PDB file of C-alpha atoms and ligand atoms in Angstrom:
ATOM      1  CA  UNK A   1      -4.972  18.629  11.243  1.00 77.00           C
ATOM      2  CA  UNK A   2      -1.944  16.377  11.417  1.00 89.00           C
ATOM      3  CA  UNK A   3      -1.567  13.728   8.701  1.00 91.00           C
ATOM      4  CA  UNK A   4       0.479  10.819   8.024  1.00 93.00           C
ATOM      5  CA  UNK A   5       1.158   8.304   5.234  1.00 96.00           C
ATOM      6  CA  UNK A   6       0.309   4.668   5.699  1.00 97.00           C
ATOM      7  CA  UNK A   7       2.503   2.526   3.432  1.00 98.00           C
ATOM      8  CA  UNK A   8       0.443   0.367   0.851  1.00 98.00           C
ATOM      9  CA  UNK A   9       3.328  -0.754  -1.451  1.00 98.00           C
ATOM     10  CA  UNK A  10       6.884  -0.528  -0.290  1.00 98.00           C
ATOM     11  CA  UNK A  11       9.671   0.811  -2.422  1.00 98.00           C
ATOM     12  CA  UNK A  12      10.961  -2.737  -2.847  1.00 98.00           C
ATOM     13  CA  UNK A  13       7.648  -3.980  -3.907  1.00 98.00           C
ATOM     14  CA  UNK A  14       7.327  -1.225  -6.525  1.00 98.00           C
ATOM     15  CA  UNK A  15      10.802  -1.705  -7.716  1.00 98.00           C
ATOM     16  CA  UNK A  16      10.357  -5.432  -8.201  1.00 98.00           C
ATOM     17  CA  UNK A  17       7.111  -4.758 -10.220  1.00 98.00           C
ATOM     18  CA  UNK A  18       8.836  -2.288 -12.433  1.00 98.00           C
ATOM     19  CA  UNK A  19      11.530  -4.681 -13.238  1.00 98.00           C
ATOM     20  CA  UNK A  20       8.972  -7.334 -14.156  1.00 98.00           C
ATOM     21  CA  UNK A  21       7.092  -4.908 -16.506  1.00 98.00           C
ATOM     22  CA  UNK A  22      10.462  -3.654 -18.002  1.00 98.00           C
ATOM     23  CA  UNK A  23      11.323  -7.275 -18.834  1.00 98.00           C
ATOM     24  CA  UNK A  24       7.895  -8.065 -20.389  1.00 98.00           C
ATOM     25  CA  UNK A  25       7.938  -4.985 -22.597  1.00 98.00           C
ATOM     26  CA  UNK A  26      11.572  -5.691 -23.680  1.00 98.00           C
ATOM     27  CA  UNK A  27      10.412  -9.204 -24.668  1.00 98.00           C
ATOM     28  CA  UNK A  28       7.037  -8.170 -26.334  1.00 98.00           C
ATOM     29  CA  UNK A  29       8.847  -5.462 -28.340  1.00 98.00           C
ATOM     30  CA  UNK A  30      12.024  -7.369 -29.209  1.00 98.00           C
ATOM     31  CA  UNK A  31      13.581  -6.053 -32.288  1.00 98.00           C
ATOM     32  CA  UNK A  32      11.518  -2.898 -32.405  1.00 98.00           C
ATOM     33  CA  UNK A  33      11.826   0.647 -30.746  1.00 98.00           C
ATOM     34  CA  UNK A  34       9.327   1.727 -28.253  1.00 98.00           C
ATOM     35  CA  UNK A  35       8.169   5.307 -27.996  1.00 98.00           C
ATOM     36  CA  UNK A  36       7.047   5.989 -24.464  1.00 98.00           C
ATOM     37  CA  UNK A  37       4.705   8.742 -23.774  1.00 98.00           C
ATOM     38  CA  UNK A  38       4.386  10.158 -20.297  1.00 97.00           C
ATOM     39  CA  UNK A  39       1.511  11.876 -18.959  1.00 94.00           C
ATOM     40  CA  UNK A  40       2.578  14.600 -16.685  1.00 94.00           C
ATOM     41  CA  UNK A  41       3.177  15.070 -13.955  1.00 93.00           C
ATOM     42  CA  UNK A  42       2.081  11.867 -12.211  1.00 94.00           C
ATOM     43  CA  UNK A  43       3.544   9.487 -14.709  1.00 96.00           C
ATOM     44  CA  UNK A  44       7.076  10.887 -14.635  1.00 97.00           C
ATOM     45  CA  UNK A  45       8.595   8.917 -11.806  1.00 97.00           C
ATOM     46  CA  UNK A  46       7.224   5.725 -13.104  1.00 98.00           C
ATOM     47  CA  UNK A  47       8.336   6.544 -16.753  1.00 98.00           C
ATOM     48  CA  UNK A  48      11.955   7.142 -15.660  1.00 97.00           C
ATOM     49  CA  UNK A  49      12.277   3.978 -13.595  1.00 98.00           C
ATOM     50  CA  UNK A  50      10.575   1.927 -16.289  1.00 98.00           C
ATOM     51  CA  UNK A  51      12.556   3.280 -19.210  1.00 98.00           C
ATOM     52  CA  UNK A  52      15.898   2.391 -17.398  1.00 98.00           C
ATOM     53  CA  UNK A  53      14.603  -1.260 -17.300  1.00 98.00           C
ATOM     54  CA  UNK A  54      13.731  -1.583 -20.915  1.00 98.00           C
ATOM     55  CA  UNK A  55      16.426  -3.132 -23.176  1.00 98.00           C
ATOM     56  CA  UNK A  56      15.118  -2.338 -26.683  1.00 98.00           C
ATOM     57  CA  UNK A  57      15.706   1.160 -28.040  1.00 98.00           C
ATOM     58  CA  UNK A  58      13.595   3.813 -26.274  1.00 98.00           C
ATOM     59  CA  UNK A  59      12.481   7.295 -27.221  1.00 98.00           C
ATOM     60  CA  UNK A  60      10.484   9.516 -25.002  1.00 98.00           C
ATOM     61  CA  UNK A  61       7.847  12.263 -25.274  1.00 98.00           C
ATOM     62  CA  UNK A  62       5.651  14.132 -22.645  1.00 98.00           C
ATOM     63  CA  UNK A  63       2.238  15.546 -22.712  1.00 97.00           C
ATOM     64  CA  UNK A  64       0.130  17.331 -20.030  1.00 94.00           C
ATOM     65  CA  UNK A  65      -3.698  17.232 -19.842  1.00 90.00           C
ATOM     66  CA  UNK A  66      -6.257  18.535 -17.546  1.00 85.00           C
ATOM     67  CA  UNK A  67      -9.928  17.663 -17.135  1.00 74.00           C
ATOM     68  CA  UNK A  68     -12.554  20.407 -17.905  1.00 64.00           C
ATOM     69  CA  UNK A  69     -14.363  21.203 -14.704  1.00 56.00           C
ATOM     70  CA  UNK A  70     -18.014  21.386 -14.073  1.00 49.00           C
ATOM     71  CA  UNK A  71     -20.512  19.684 -16.277  1.00 48.00           C
ATOM     72  CA  UNK A  72     -18.134  18.735 -19.041  1.00 43.00           C
ATOM     73  CA  UNK A  73     -15.985  16.634 -16.754  1.00 47.00           C
ATOM     74  CA  UNK A  74     -18.364  13.755 -16.972  1.00 52.00           C
ATOM     75  CA  UNK A  75     -18.266  13.675 -20.733  1.00 59.00           C
ATOM     76  CA  UNK A  76     -14.599  12.793 -20.333  1.00 66.00           C
ATOM     77  CA  UNK A  77     -13.338  15.846 -22.449  1.00 73.00           C
ATOM     78  CA  UNK A  78      -9.758  16.622 -21.323  1.00 84.00           C
ATOM     79  CA  UNK A  79      -7.842  19.649 -22.342  1.00 89.00           C
ATOM     80  CA  UNK A  80      -4.286  19.232 -23.717  1.00 92.00           C
ATOM     81  CA  UNK A  81      -2.076  21.728 -21.824  1.00 93.00           C
ATOM     82  CA  UNK A  82       1.069  20.488 -23.471  1.00 96.00           C
ATOM     83  CA  UNK A  83       1.013  18.435 -26.525  1.00 97.00           C
ATOM     84  CA  UNK A  84       3.657  16.106 -27.765  1.00 98.00           C
ATOM     85  CA  UNK A  85       6.805  17.350 -29.385  1.00 98.00           C
ATOM     86  CA  UNK A  86       7.083  14.704 -31.998  1.00 98.00           C
ATOM     87  CA  UNK A  87       4.696  12.878 -34.425  1.00 98.00           C
ATOM     88  CA  UNK A  88       3.690   9.285 -33.243  1.00 98.00           C
ATOM     89  CA  UNK A  89       2.776   8.230 -36.830  1.00 98.00           C
ATOM     90  CA  UNK A  90       4.096   4.524 -37.447  1.00 98.00           C
ATOM     91  CA  UNK A  91       5.595   4.436 -34.077  1.00 98.00           C
ATOM     92  CA  UNK A  92       5.139   1.640 -31.506  1.00 98.00           C
ATOM     93  CA  UNK A  93       3.711   3.857 -28.840  1.00 98.00           C
ATOM     94  CA  UNK A  94       3.269   2.947 -25.024  1.00 98.00           C
ATOM     95  CA  UNK A  95       1.346   5.568 -22.867  1.00 98.00           C
ATOM     96  CA  UNK A  96       2.884   5.448 -19.507  1.00 98.00           C
ATOM     97  CA  UNK A  97       0.371   6.492 -16.578  1.00 97.00           C
ATOM     98  CA  UNK A  98       0.555   6.584 -12.736  1.00 96.00           C
ATOM     99  CA  UNK A  99      -2.892   5.391 -12.298  1.00 96.00           C
ATOM    100  CA  UNK A 100      -6.228   4.511 -14.038  1.00 95.00           C
ATOM    101  CA  UNK A 101      -9.123   5.678 -11.951  1.00 93.00           C
ATOM    102  CA  UNK A 102     -12.349   6.364 -13.700  1.00 92.00           C
ATOM    103  CA  UNK A 103     -10.620   5.869 -16.993  1.00 93.00           C
ATOM    104  CA  UNK A 104     -11.979   9.088 -18.389  1.00 91.00           C
ATOM    105  CA  UNK A 105      -8.545  10.728 -19.072  1.00 90.00           C
ATOM    106  CA  UNK A 106      -7.088   7.710 -20.627  1.00 93.00           C
ATOM    107  CA  UNK A 107     -10.102   6.882 -22.761  1.00 93.00           C
ATOM    108  CA  UNK A 108     -10.172  10.369 -24.374  1.00 91.00           C
ATOM    109  CA  UNK A 109      -6.364  10.488 -24.706  1.00 94.00           C
ATOM    110  CA  UNK A 110      -6.092   6.935 -26.313  1.00 96.00           C
ATOM    111  CA  UNK A 111      -8.680   7.888 -28.816  1.00 95.00           C
ATOM    112  CA  UNK A 112      -7.033  11.035 -29.670  1.00 95.00           C
ATOM    113  CA  UNK A 113      -3.623   9.328 -30.084  1.00 97.00           C
ATOM    114  CA  UNK A 114      -5.034   6.527 -32.194  1.00 98.00           C
ATOM    115  CA  UNK A 115      -6.209   9.168 -34.645  1.00 98.00           C
ATOM    116  CA  UNK A 116      -2.611  10.153 -35.147  1.00 98.00           C
ATOM    117  CA  UNK A 117      -1.745   6.905 -36.794  1.00 98.00           C
ATOM    118  CA  UNK A 118       0.688   5.068 -34.541  1.00 98.00           C
ATOM    119  CA  UNK A 119       1.942   1.674 -35.681  1.00 98.00           C
ATOM    120  CA  UNK A 120       0.715   0.255 -32.332  1.00 98.00           C
ATOM    121  CA  UNK A 121      -0.587   1.801 -29.149  1.00 98.00           C
ATOM    122  CA  UNK A 122      -0.491   0.314 -25.671  1.00 98.00           C
ATOM    123  CA  UNK A 123      -1.249   1.509 -22.227  1.00 98.00           C
ATOM    124  CA  UNK A 124       1.012   0.819 -19.194  1.00 98.00           C
ATOM    125  CA  UNK A 125      -0.101   2.016 -15.757  1.00 98.00           C
ATOM    126  CA  UNK A 126       1.584   1.519 -12.424  1.00 98.00           C
ATOM    127  CA  UNK A 127      -1.567   1.361 -10.607  1.00 98.00           C
ATOM    128  CA  UNK A 128      -5.203   0.394 -11.530  1.00 97.00           C
ATOM    129  CA  UNK A 129      -8.437   0.905  -9.359  1.00 96.00           C
ATOM    130  CA  UNK A 130     -10.871  -1.145 -11.268  1.00 94.00           C
ATOM    131  CA  UNK A 131     -13.760  -0.564  -8.910  1.00 94.00           C
ATOM    132  CA  UNK A 132     -13.792   3.182  -9.916  1.00 91.00           C
ATOM    133  CA  UNK A 133     -14.001   2.533 -13.690  1.00 93.00           C
ATOM    134  CA  UNK A 134     -16.621   4.539 -15.692  1.00 92.00           C
ATOM    135  CA  UNK A 135     -15.058   4.431 -19.061  1.00 92.00           C
ATOM    136  CA  UNK A 136     -13.837   1.022 -20.517  1.00 93.00           C
ATOM    137  CA  UNK A 137     -10.028   1.196 -20.972  1.00 95.00           C
ATOM    138  CA  UNK A 138      -7.883  -1.701 -22.295  1.00 95.00           C
ATOM    139  CA  UNK A 139      -4.807  -1.737 -20.046  1.00 97.00           C
ATOM    140  CA  UNK A 140      -1.906  -3.763 -21.487  1.00 98.00           C
ATOM    141  CA  UNK A 141       0.485  -3.490 -18.595  1.00 98.00           C
ATOM    142  CA  UNK A 142      -0.562  -3.060 -14.913  1.00 98.00           C
ATOM    143  CA  UNK A 143       1.690  -2.803 -12.109  1.00 98.00           C
ATOM    144  CA  UNK A 144      -0.765  -3.345  -9.178  1.00 98.00           C
ATOM    145  CA  UNK A 145      -4.599  -3.302  -8.886  1.00 98.00           C
ATOM    146  CA  UNK A 146      -5.358  -1.552  -5.737  1.00 97.00           C
ATOM    147  CA  UNK A 147      -8.624  -0.972  -3.704  1.00 96.00           C
ATOM    148  CA  UNK A 148     -10.510   2.258  -3.840  1.00 94.00           C
ATOM    149  CA  UNK A 149      -8.332   4.426  -1.642  1.00 94.00           C
ATOM    150  CA  UNK A 150      -6.688   7.764  -2.349  1.00 94.00           C
ATOM    151  CA  UNK A 151      -3.072   7.024  -2.815  1.00 97.00           C
ATOM    152  CA  UNK A 152       0.201   9.090  -3.049  1.00 97.00           C
ATOM    153  CA  UNK A 153       3.756   8.680  -3.724  1.00 98.00           C
ATOM    154  CA  UNK A 154       5.649   7.661  -6.871  1.00 97.00           C
ATOM    155  CA  UNK A 155       4.386  10.637  -8.868  1.00 96.00           C
ATOM    156  CA  UNK A 156       0.959  10.675  -7.349  1.00 96.00           C
ATOM    157  CA  UNK A 157       0.015  13.881  -5.413  1.00 95.00           C
ATOM    158  CA  UNK A 158      -2.293  14.994  -2.656  1.00 94.00           C
ATOM    159  CA  UNK A 159      -2.622  18.836  -3.338  1.00 92.00           C
ATOM    160  CA  UNK A 160       0.721  18.674  -5.125  1.00 93.00           C
ATOM    161  CA  UNK A 161       2.580  17.170  -2.216  1.00 95.00           C
ATOM    162  CA  UNK A 162       4.102  13.610  -1.831  1.00 97.00           C
ATOM    163  CA  UNK A 163       4.972  12.965  -5.359  1.00 97.00           C
ATOM    164  CA  UNK A 164       8.509  12.241  -4.352  1.00 97.00           C
ATOM    165  CA  UNK A 165       7.780   9.370  -1.993  1.00 98.00           C
ATOM    166  CA  UNK A 166       9.634   6.302  -3.139  1.00 97.00           C
ATOM    167  CA  UNK A 167       6.694   4.177  -2.210  1.00 98.00           C
ATOM    168  CA  UNK A 168       2.721   4.186  -2.411  1.00 98.00           C
ATOM    169  CA  UNK A 169       0.839   5.210   0.541  1.00 98.00           C
ATOM    170  CA  UNK A 170      -2.555   6.492   1.714  1.00 97.00           C
ATOM    171  CA  UNK A 171      -2.841   9.795   3.420  1.00 93.00           C
ATOM    172  CA  UNK A 172      -4.553   9.542   6.852  1.00 93.00           C
ATOM    173  CA  UNK A 173      -5.464  12.271   9.215  1.00 90.00           C
ATOM    174  CA  UNK A 174      -4.720  11.975  12.964  1.00 85.00           C
TER     175      UNK A 174
HETATM  176  P1  LIG B 201      -9.091   9.054 -14.249  1.00 91.90           P
HETATM  177  O1  LIG B 201     -10.249   9.151 -13.266  1.00 91.90           O
HETATM  178  O2  LIG B 201      -8.771   7.566 -14.596  1.00 91.90           O
HETATM  179  O3  LIG B 201      -9.305   9.912 -15.441  1.00 91.90           O
HETATM  180  O4  LIG B 201      -7.820   9.636 -13.430  1.00 91.90           O
HETATM  181  C1  LIG B 201      -7.369  10.958 -13.664  1.00 91.90           C
HETATM  182  C2  LIG B 201      -6.165  11.252 -12.879  1.00 91.90           C
HETATM  183  O5  LIG B 201      -6.689  11.311 -11.475  1.00 91.90           O
HETATM  184  C3  LIG B 201      -5.128  10.243 -12.668  1.00 91.90           C
HETATM  185  O6  LIG B 201      -4.200  10.336 -13.761  1.00 91.90           O
HETATM  186  C4  LIG B 201      -4.432  10.888 -11.516  1.00 91.90           C
HETATM  187  O7  LIG B 201      -3.518  11.989 -11.807  1.00 91.90           O
HETATM  188  C5  LIG B 201      -5.652  11.328 -10.636  1.00 91.90           C
HETATM  189  N1  LIG B 201      -5.822  10.244  -9.572  1.00 91.90           N
HETATM  190  C6  LIG B 201      -6.890   9.252  -9.640  1.00 91.90           C
HETATM  191  N2  LIG B 201      -6.753   8.568  -8.449  1.00 91.90           N
HETATM  192  C7  LIG B 201      -5.839   9.080  -7.712  1.00 91.90           C
HETATM  193  C8  LIG B 201      -5.271   8.836  -6.455  1.00 91.90           C
HETATM  194  O8  LIG B 201      -5.714   7.863  -5.693  1.00 91.90           O
HETATM  195  N3  LIG B 201      -4.207   9.616  -5.893  1.00 91.90           N
HETATM  196  C9  LIG B 201      -3.697  10.611  -6.646  1.00 91.90           C
HETATM  197  N4  LIG B 201      -4.261  10.935  -7.863  1.00 91.90           N
HETATM  198  C10 LIG B 201      -5.319  10.139  -8.413  1.00 91.90           C
HETATM  199 MG1  LIG B 202      -2.138  11.044 -14.108  1.00 91.90          MG
END
């Protein structure tokens, strides 16, 4: 089956929004250092673009998680595939994500990170699908709220493809 991608948010729209978020974070964290945590792989494109627009000192770390399959998935338990390299104790941490969907992954992850004693813990997501939310998650910085459609691009994949698109789109089948 042939497929094509319908553009939902153009590269210019996404860039402008990331500029805005970068400015807000720089202002909110004035005089401090922010420690950005990227959730691989989806968050990586957004993280790089965002980090370049933050004017306060920035440090970075990466983690990779996967949902347990089957019955346990609904419990929101996620497995840490790659943990952070550095301690987050007493740091001003911002978790950078591609999308908050059901909220299961982030809800689990934020609880886990909170237990490690950061000075502060915030969540920044490029996309938010509020209609799909199952777990309550407090999002501090949101790029775009989008309708309940499966999107790709800017780090988001469909079967590992399309992460490299410089815009956000919806896969459609011809
Ligand atoms: P959660 O349902 O909020 O736990 O989202 C888990 C993960 O599902 C996200 O971090 C994405 O990697 C993936 N995901 C959710 N919605 C989409 C989508 O529309 N396109 C691609 N990946 C998605
Ligand atoms: Mg993700």
